Short mmCIF file of C-alpha atoms and ligand atoms in Angstrom, two decimals:
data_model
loop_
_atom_site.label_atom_id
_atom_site.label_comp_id
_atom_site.label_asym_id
_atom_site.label_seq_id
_atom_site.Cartn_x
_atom_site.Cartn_y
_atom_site.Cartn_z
CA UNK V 1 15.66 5.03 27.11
CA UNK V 2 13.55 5.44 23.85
CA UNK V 3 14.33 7.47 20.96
CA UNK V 4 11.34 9.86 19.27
CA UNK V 5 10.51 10.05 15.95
CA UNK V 6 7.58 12.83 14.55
CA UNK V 7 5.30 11.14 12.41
CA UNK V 8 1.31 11.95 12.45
CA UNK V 9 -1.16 9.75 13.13
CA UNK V 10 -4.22 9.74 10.82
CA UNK V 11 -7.01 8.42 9.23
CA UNK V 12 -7.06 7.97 5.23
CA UNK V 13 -10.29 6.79 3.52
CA UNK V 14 -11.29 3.65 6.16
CA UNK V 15 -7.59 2.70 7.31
CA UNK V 16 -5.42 4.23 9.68
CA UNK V 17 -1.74 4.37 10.12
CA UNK V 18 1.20 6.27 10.91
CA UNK V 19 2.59 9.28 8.09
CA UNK V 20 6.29 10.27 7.77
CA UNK V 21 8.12 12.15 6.09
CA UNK V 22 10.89 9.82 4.54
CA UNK V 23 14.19 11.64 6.14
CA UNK V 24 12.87 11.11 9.67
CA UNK V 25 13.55 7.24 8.72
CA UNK V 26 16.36 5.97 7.96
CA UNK V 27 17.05 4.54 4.68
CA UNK V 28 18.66 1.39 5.13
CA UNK V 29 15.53 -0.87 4.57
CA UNK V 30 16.03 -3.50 7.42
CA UNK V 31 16.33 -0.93 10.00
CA UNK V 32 13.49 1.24 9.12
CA UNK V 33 11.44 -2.09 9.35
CA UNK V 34 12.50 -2.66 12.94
CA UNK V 35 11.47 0.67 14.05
CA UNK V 36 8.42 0.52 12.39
CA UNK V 37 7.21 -3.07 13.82
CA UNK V 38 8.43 -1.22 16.73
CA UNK V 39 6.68 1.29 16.11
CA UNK V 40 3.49 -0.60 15.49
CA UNK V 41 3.74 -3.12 18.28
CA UNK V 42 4.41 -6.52 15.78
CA UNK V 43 4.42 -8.99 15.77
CA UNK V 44 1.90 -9.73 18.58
CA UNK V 45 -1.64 -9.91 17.47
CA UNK V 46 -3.07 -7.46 19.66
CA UNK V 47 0.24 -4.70 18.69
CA UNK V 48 0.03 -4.65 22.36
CA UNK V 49 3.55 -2.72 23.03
CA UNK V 50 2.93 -0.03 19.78
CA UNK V 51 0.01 1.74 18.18
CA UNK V 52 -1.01 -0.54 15.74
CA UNK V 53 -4.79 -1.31 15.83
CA UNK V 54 -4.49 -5.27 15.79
CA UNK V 55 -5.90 -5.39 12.12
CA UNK V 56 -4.04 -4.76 8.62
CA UNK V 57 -6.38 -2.04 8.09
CA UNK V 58 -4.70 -0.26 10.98
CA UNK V 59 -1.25 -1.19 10.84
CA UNK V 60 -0.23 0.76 7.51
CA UNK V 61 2.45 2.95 7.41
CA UNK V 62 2.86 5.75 4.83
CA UNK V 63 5.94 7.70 3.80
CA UNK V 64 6.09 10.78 2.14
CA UNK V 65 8.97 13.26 0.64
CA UNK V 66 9.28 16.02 -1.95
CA UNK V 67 9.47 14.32 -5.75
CA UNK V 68 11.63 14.32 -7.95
CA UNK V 69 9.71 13.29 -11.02
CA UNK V 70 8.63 16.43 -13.12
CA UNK V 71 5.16 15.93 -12.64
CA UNK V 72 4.71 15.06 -9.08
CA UNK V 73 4.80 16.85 -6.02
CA UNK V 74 5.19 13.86 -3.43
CA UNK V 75 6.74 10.42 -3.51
CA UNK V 76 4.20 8.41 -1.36
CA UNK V 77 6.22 4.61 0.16
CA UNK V 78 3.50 2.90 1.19
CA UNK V 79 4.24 -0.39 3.91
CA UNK V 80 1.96 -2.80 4.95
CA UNK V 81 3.16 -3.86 8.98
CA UNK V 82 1.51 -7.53 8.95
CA UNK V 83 -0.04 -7.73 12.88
CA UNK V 84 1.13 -10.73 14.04
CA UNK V 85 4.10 -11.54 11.90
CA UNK V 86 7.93 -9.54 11.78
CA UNK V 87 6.89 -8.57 8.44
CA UNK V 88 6.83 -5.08 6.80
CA UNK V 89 5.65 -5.55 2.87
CA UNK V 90 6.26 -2.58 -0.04
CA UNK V 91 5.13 -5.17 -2.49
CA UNK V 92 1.72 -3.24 -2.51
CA UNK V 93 -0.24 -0.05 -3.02
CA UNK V 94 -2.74 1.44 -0.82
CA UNK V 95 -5.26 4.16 -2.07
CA UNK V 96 -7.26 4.46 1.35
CA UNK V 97 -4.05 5.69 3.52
CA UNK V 98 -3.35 7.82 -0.12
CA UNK V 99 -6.22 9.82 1.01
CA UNK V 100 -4.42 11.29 3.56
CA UNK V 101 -1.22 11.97 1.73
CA UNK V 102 -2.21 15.39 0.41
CA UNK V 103 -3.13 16.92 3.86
CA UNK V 104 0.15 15.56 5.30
CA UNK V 105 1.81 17.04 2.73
CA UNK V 106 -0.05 20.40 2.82
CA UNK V 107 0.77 19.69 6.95
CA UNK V 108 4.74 19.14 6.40
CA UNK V 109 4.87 22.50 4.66
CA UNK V 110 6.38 20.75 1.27
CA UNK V 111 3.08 21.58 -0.60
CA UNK V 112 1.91 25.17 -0.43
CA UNK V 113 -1.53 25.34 -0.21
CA UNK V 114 -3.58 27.54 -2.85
CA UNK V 115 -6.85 28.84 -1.68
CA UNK V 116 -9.81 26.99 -1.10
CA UNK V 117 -8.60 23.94 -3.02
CA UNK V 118 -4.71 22.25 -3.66
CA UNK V 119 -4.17 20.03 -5.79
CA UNK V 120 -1.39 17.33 -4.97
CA UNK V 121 -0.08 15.21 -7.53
CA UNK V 122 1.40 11.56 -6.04
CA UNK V 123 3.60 9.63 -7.02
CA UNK V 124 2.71 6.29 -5.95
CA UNK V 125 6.31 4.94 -5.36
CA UNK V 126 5.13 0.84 -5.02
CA UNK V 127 3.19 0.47 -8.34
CA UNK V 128 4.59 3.63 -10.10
CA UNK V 129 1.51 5.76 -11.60
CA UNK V 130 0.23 9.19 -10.51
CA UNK V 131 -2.95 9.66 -8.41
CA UNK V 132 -4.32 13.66 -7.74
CA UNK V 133 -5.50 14.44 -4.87
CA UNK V 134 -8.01 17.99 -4.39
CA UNK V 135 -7.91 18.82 -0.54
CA UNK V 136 -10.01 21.09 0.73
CA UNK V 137 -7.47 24.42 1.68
CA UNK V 138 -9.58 27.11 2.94
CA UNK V 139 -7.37 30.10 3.90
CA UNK V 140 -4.93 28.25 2.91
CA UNK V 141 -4.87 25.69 5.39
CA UNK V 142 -6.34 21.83 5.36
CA UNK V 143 -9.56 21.63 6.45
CA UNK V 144 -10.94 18.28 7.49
CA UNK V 145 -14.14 18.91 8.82
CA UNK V 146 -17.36 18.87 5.68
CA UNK V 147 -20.14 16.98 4.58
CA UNK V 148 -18.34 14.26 2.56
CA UNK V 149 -19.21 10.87 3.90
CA UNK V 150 -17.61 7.38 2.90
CA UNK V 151 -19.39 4.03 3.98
CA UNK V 152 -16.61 2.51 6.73
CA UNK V 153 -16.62 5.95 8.36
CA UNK V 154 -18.96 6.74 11.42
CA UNK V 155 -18.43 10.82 11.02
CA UNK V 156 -18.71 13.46 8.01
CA UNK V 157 -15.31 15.43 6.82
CA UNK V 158 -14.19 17.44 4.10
CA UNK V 159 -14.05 15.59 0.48
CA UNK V 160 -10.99 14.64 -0.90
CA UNK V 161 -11.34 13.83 -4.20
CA UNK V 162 -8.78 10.81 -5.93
CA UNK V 163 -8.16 10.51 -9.80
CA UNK V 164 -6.00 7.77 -11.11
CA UNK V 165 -4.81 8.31 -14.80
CA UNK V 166 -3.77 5.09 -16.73
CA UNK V 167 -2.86 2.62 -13.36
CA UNK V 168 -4.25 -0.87 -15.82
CA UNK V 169 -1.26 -3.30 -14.83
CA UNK V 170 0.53 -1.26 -11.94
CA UNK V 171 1.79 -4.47 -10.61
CA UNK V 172 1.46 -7.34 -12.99
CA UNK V 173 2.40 -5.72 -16.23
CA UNK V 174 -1.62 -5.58 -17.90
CA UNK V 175 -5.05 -5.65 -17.42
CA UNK V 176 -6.22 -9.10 -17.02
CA UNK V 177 -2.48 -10.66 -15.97
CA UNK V 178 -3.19 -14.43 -17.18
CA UNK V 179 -4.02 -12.40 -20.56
CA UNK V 180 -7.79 -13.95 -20.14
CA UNK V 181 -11.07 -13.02 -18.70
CA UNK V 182 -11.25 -16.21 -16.85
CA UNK V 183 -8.87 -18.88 -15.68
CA UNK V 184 -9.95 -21.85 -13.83
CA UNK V 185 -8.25 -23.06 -10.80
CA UNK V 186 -9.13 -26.30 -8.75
CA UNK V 187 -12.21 -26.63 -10.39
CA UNK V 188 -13.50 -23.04 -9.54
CA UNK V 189 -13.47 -20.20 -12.35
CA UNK V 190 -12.21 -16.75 -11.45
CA UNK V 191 -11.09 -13.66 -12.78
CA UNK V 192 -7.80 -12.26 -12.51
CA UNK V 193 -7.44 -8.25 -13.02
CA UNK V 194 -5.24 -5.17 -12.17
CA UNK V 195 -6.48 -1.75 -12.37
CA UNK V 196 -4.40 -0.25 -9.66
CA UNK V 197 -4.58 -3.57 -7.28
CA UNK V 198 -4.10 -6.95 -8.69
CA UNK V 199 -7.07 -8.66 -7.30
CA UNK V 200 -8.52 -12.11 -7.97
CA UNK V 201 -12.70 -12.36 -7.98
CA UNK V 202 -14.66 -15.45 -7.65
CA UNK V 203 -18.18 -16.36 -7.32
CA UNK V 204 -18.85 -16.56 -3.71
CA UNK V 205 -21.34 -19.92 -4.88
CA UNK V 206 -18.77 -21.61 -6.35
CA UNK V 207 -16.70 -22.06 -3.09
CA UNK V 208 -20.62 -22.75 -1.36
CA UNK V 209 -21.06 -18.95 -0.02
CA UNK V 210 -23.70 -16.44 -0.47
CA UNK V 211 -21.62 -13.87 -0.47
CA UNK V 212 -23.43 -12.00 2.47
CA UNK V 213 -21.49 -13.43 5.23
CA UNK V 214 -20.12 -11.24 7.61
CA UNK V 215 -16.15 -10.94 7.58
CA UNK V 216 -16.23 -12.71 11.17
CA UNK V 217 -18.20 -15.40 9.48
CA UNK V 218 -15.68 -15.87 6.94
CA UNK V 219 -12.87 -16.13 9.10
CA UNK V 220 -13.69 -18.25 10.71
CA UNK V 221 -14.11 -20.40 8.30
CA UNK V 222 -10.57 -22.62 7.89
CA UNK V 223 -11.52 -24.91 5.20
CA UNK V 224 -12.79 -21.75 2.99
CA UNK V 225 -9.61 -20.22 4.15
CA UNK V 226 -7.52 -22.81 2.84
CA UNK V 227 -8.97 -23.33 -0.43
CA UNK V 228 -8.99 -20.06 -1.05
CA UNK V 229 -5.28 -19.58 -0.47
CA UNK V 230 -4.26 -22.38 -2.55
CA UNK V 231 -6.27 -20.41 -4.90
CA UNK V 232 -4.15 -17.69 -4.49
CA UNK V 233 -0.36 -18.84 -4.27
CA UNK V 234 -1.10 -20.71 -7.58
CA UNK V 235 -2.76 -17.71 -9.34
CA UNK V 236 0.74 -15.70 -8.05
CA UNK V 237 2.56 -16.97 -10.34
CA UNK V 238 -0.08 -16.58 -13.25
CA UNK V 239 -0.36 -12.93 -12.65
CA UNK V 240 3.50 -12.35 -12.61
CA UNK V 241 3.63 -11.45 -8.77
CA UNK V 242 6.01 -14.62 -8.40
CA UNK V 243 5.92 -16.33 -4.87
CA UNK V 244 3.27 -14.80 -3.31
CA UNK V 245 3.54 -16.85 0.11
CA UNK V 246 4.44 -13.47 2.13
CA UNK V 247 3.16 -10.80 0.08
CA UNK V 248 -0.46 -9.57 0.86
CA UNK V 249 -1.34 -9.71 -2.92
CA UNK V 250 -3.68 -10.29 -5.03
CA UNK V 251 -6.56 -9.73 -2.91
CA UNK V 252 -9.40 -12.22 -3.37
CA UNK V 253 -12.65 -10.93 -3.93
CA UNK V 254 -15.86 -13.50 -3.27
CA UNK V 255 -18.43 -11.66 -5.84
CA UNK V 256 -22.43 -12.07 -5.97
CA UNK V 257 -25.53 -10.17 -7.19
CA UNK V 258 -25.92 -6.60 -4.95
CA UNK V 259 -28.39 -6.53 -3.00
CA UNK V 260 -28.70 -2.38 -2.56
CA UNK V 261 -28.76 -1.04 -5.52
CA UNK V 262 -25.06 -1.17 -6.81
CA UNK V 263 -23.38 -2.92 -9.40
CA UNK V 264 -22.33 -5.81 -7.38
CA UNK V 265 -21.30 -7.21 -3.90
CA UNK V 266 -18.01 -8.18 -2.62
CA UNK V 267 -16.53 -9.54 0.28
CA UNK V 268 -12.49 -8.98 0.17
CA UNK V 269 -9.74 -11.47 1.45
CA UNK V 270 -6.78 -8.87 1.64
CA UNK V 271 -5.51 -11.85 1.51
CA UNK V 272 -5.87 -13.33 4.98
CA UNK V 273 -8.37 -11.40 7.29
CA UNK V 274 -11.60 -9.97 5.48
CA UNK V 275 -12.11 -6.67 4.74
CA UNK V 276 -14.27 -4.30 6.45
CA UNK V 277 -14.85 -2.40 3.38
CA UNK V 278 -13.13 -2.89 0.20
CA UNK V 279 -9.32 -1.32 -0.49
CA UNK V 280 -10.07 1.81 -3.28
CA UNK V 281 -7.84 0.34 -5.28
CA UNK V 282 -9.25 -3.20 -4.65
CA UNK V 283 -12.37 -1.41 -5.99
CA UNK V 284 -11.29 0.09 -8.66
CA UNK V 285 -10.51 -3.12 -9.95
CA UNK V 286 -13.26 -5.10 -9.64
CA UNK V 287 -15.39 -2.11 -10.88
CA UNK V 288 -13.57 -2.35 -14.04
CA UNK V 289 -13.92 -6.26 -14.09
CA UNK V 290 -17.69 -5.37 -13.78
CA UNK V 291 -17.30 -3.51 -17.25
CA UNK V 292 -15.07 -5.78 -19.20
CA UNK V 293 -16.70 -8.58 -21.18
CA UNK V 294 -16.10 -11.96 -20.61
CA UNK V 295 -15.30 -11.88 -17.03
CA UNK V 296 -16.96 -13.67 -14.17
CA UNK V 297 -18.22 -10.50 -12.33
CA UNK V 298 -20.15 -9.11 -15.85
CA UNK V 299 -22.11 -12.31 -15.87
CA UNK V 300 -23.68 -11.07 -12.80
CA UNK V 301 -23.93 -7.40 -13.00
CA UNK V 302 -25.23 -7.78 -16.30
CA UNK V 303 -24.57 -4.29 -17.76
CA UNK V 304 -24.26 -3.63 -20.59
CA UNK V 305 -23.78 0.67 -21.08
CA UNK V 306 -21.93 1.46 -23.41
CA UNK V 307 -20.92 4.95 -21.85
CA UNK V 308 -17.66 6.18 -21.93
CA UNK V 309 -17.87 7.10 -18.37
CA UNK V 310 -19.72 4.74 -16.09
CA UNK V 311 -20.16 4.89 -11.86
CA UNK V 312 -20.23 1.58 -10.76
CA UNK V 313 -21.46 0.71 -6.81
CA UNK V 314 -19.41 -2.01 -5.62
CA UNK V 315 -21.10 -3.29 -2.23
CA UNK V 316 -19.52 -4.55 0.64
CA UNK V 317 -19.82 -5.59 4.01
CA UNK V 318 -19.78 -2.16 5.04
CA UNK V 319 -22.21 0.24 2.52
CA UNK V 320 -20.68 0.73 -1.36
CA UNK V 321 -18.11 2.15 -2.71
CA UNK V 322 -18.52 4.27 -6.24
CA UNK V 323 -16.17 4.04 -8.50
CA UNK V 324 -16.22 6.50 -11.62
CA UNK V 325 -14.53 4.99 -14.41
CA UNK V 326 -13.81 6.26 -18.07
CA UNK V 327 -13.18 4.28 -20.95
CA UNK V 328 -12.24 4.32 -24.84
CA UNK V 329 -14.83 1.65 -26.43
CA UNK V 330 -13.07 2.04 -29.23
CA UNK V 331 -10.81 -0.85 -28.79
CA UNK V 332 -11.34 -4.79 -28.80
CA UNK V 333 -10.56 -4.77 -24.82
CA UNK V 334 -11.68 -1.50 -23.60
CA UNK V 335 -8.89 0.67 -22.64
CA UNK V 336 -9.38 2.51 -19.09
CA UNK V 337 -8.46 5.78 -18.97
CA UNK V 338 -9.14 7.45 -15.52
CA UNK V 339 -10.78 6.39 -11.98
CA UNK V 340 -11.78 8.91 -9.98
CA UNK V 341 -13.98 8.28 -6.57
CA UNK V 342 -14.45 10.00 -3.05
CA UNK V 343 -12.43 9.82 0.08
CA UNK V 344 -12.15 11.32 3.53
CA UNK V 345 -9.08 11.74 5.62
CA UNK V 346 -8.37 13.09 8.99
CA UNK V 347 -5.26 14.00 10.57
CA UNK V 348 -5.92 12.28 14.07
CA UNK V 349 -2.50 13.20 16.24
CA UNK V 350 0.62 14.82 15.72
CA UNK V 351 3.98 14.26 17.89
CA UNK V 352 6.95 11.57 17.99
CA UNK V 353 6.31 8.01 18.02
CA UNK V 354 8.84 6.25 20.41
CA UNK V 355 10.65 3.50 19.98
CA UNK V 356 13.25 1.57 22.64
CA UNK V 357 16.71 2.84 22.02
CA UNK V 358 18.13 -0.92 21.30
CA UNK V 359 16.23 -0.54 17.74
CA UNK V 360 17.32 3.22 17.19
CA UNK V 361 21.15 2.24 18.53
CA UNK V 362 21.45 0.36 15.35
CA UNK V 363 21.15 3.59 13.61
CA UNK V 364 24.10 5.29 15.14
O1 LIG M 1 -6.89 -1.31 -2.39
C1 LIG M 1 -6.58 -2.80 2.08
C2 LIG M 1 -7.21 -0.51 2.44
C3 LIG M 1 -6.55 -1.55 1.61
C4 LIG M 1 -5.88 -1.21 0.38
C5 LIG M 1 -6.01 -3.93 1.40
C6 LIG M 1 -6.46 -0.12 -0.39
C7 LIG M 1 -6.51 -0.25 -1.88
O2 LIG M 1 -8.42 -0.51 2.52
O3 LIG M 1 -6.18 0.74 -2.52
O4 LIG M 1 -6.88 0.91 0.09
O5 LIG M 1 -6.60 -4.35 0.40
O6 LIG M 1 -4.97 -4.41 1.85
O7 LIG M 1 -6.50 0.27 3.05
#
């Protein structure tokens, strides 16, 4: 026998998972995180026995309930399910799968929808911080299909829009976590920066890269692998994540000159496979590392605005992603104010996902 539990599957912004709402779980943690790697298929590389899509980008899980802050509508959980490991990580945000927060909310019928736009104000529950989301509510219901497209995404849909007010130091307490522009580890200088997703950006020369690889191409590489995560778990510390051996941040970010026009290009460790794309929050902050001076990605975008509100491109192996940023210049270290960019969601399937009853007879 299995046991059934509603959830909707959907795309947000270039990753997929599952969306529920939180009292469909229960909320003992271990438990919840056996139904979902249940739920998902892990560990087992190919999520053979669930409906995981064998990569982290497709094996995220977002849960959603009414808030109870005064100036949010939703708490949004966010889990990462790792693919091939019994692992299911809170330790991080995720602003692609918040992209389709809003319409599941709208969905769920715990958000009424105002005509031709709603806006949803979410609390993101890992990090802390509010994000607003304006979904496209003609007649007063979602509407996914529009002209909006995102690069990572084959088809056109409606536009969600994302602003992030004040997320500098969501998980390491500031800015630039080390408290410099650039720390050197094993001989190779990087960056270290949080502006909604602690990420850690090096020159993709300095570990003998162009930068232009394709993400295959950079898995496969073991020795790049390995240098890069000793990288990593010592820079874990230095950015006040602690032991970062099982959590899937910071995200390393190989930088070099763009090549199409943006600000610069990145390909993204997130931390183990490469991304596709680049995570939105992932791009917020390396857009703002692009802006900051002193840091190893201004040396080569070599901008120098002085605008308080600047678009930056940030290329990847997929297109670009724009990132709007505003900033007071007023201060020694400029002080971000708001990120705003574009996103696309779609609500893919709706139903129970079913798990084997020897999981769900823990629950009774
Ligand atoms: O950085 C992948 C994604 C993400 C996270 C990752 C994300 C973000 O593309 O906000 O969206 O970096 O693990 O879903």
């Amino acid at each position: 026998m299995q046991s059934a539990i509603p959830c909707s599957l959907m795309r947000g912004g270039t990753s997929k998972g599952l969306f529920f709402m939180a009292d469909n779980l229960p909320e003992e943690t271990a438990l919840r995180d056996s139904i979902l790697l249940a739920a998902m298929g892990s560990p087992d590389e190919r999520q053979i026995d669930g409906v995981g899509g064998a990569h982290p980008l497709t094996s995220k899980i977002a849960i959603v309930k009414p808030s109870t802050l005064p100036n949010a509508d939703v708490d949004y959980l966010f889990l990462q399910v790792s693919v091939d490991q019994a692992l299911v990580s809170d330790t991080q945000n995720c602003g692609n799968m918040l992209a389709g927060v809003g319409p599941f909310a709208i969905e769920q019928g715990i958000i009424k929808a105002t005509e031709d736009e709603t806006f949803v104000r979410i609390h993101m529950v890992n990090t802390g911080g509010i994000a607003i989301a304006k979904v496209q509510t003609p007649e007063g219901k979602v509407d996914y299909s529009g002209d909006a497209r995102i690069d990572g995404v084959p088809n056109n849909s409606a536009p969600i829009f994302l602003e992030f007010l004040n997320i500098a130091g969501s998980s390491c307490g500031q800015l630039l976590p080390t408290g410099n522009t650039i720390d050197s580890i094993d001989g190779v200088e990087v960056t270290c920066i949080d502006n909604g997703m602690p990420v850690v950006l090096i020159r993709a020369e300095d570990l003998g890269k162009t930068g232009y690889e394709t993400p295959q191409e950079l898995e496969n590489d073991e020795q790049l692998k390995q240098r890069i995560e000793s990288i990593r778990l010592q820079l874990g510390e230095m950015m006040n994540l602690g032991d970062v051996s099982k959590k899937t941040v910071p995200k390393m970010s190989l930088i070099a000159a763009a090549r199409n026009g943006g600000a610069i290009c990145t390909r993204t460790f997130i931390p183990h496979r490469v991304h596709e794309a680049i995570g939105v929050l992932g791009a917020a902050s390396v857009a703002t590392a692009c802006i900051l001076p002193g840091t190893i990605a201004q040396s080569i975008v070599n901008t120098n605005s002085q605008d308080v509100v600047q678009l930056i491109d940030v290329e990847h192996p997929t297109g670009a992603f724009s990132v709007e940023i505003e900033l007071d210049n007023n201060v020694a270290l400029p002080d971000i104010k708001r990120v705003a960019l574009l996103r696309t969601a779609r609500l893919l399937m709706r139903g129970e996902v079913l798990v084997p009853d020897d999981i769900n007879q823990k629950l009774n």
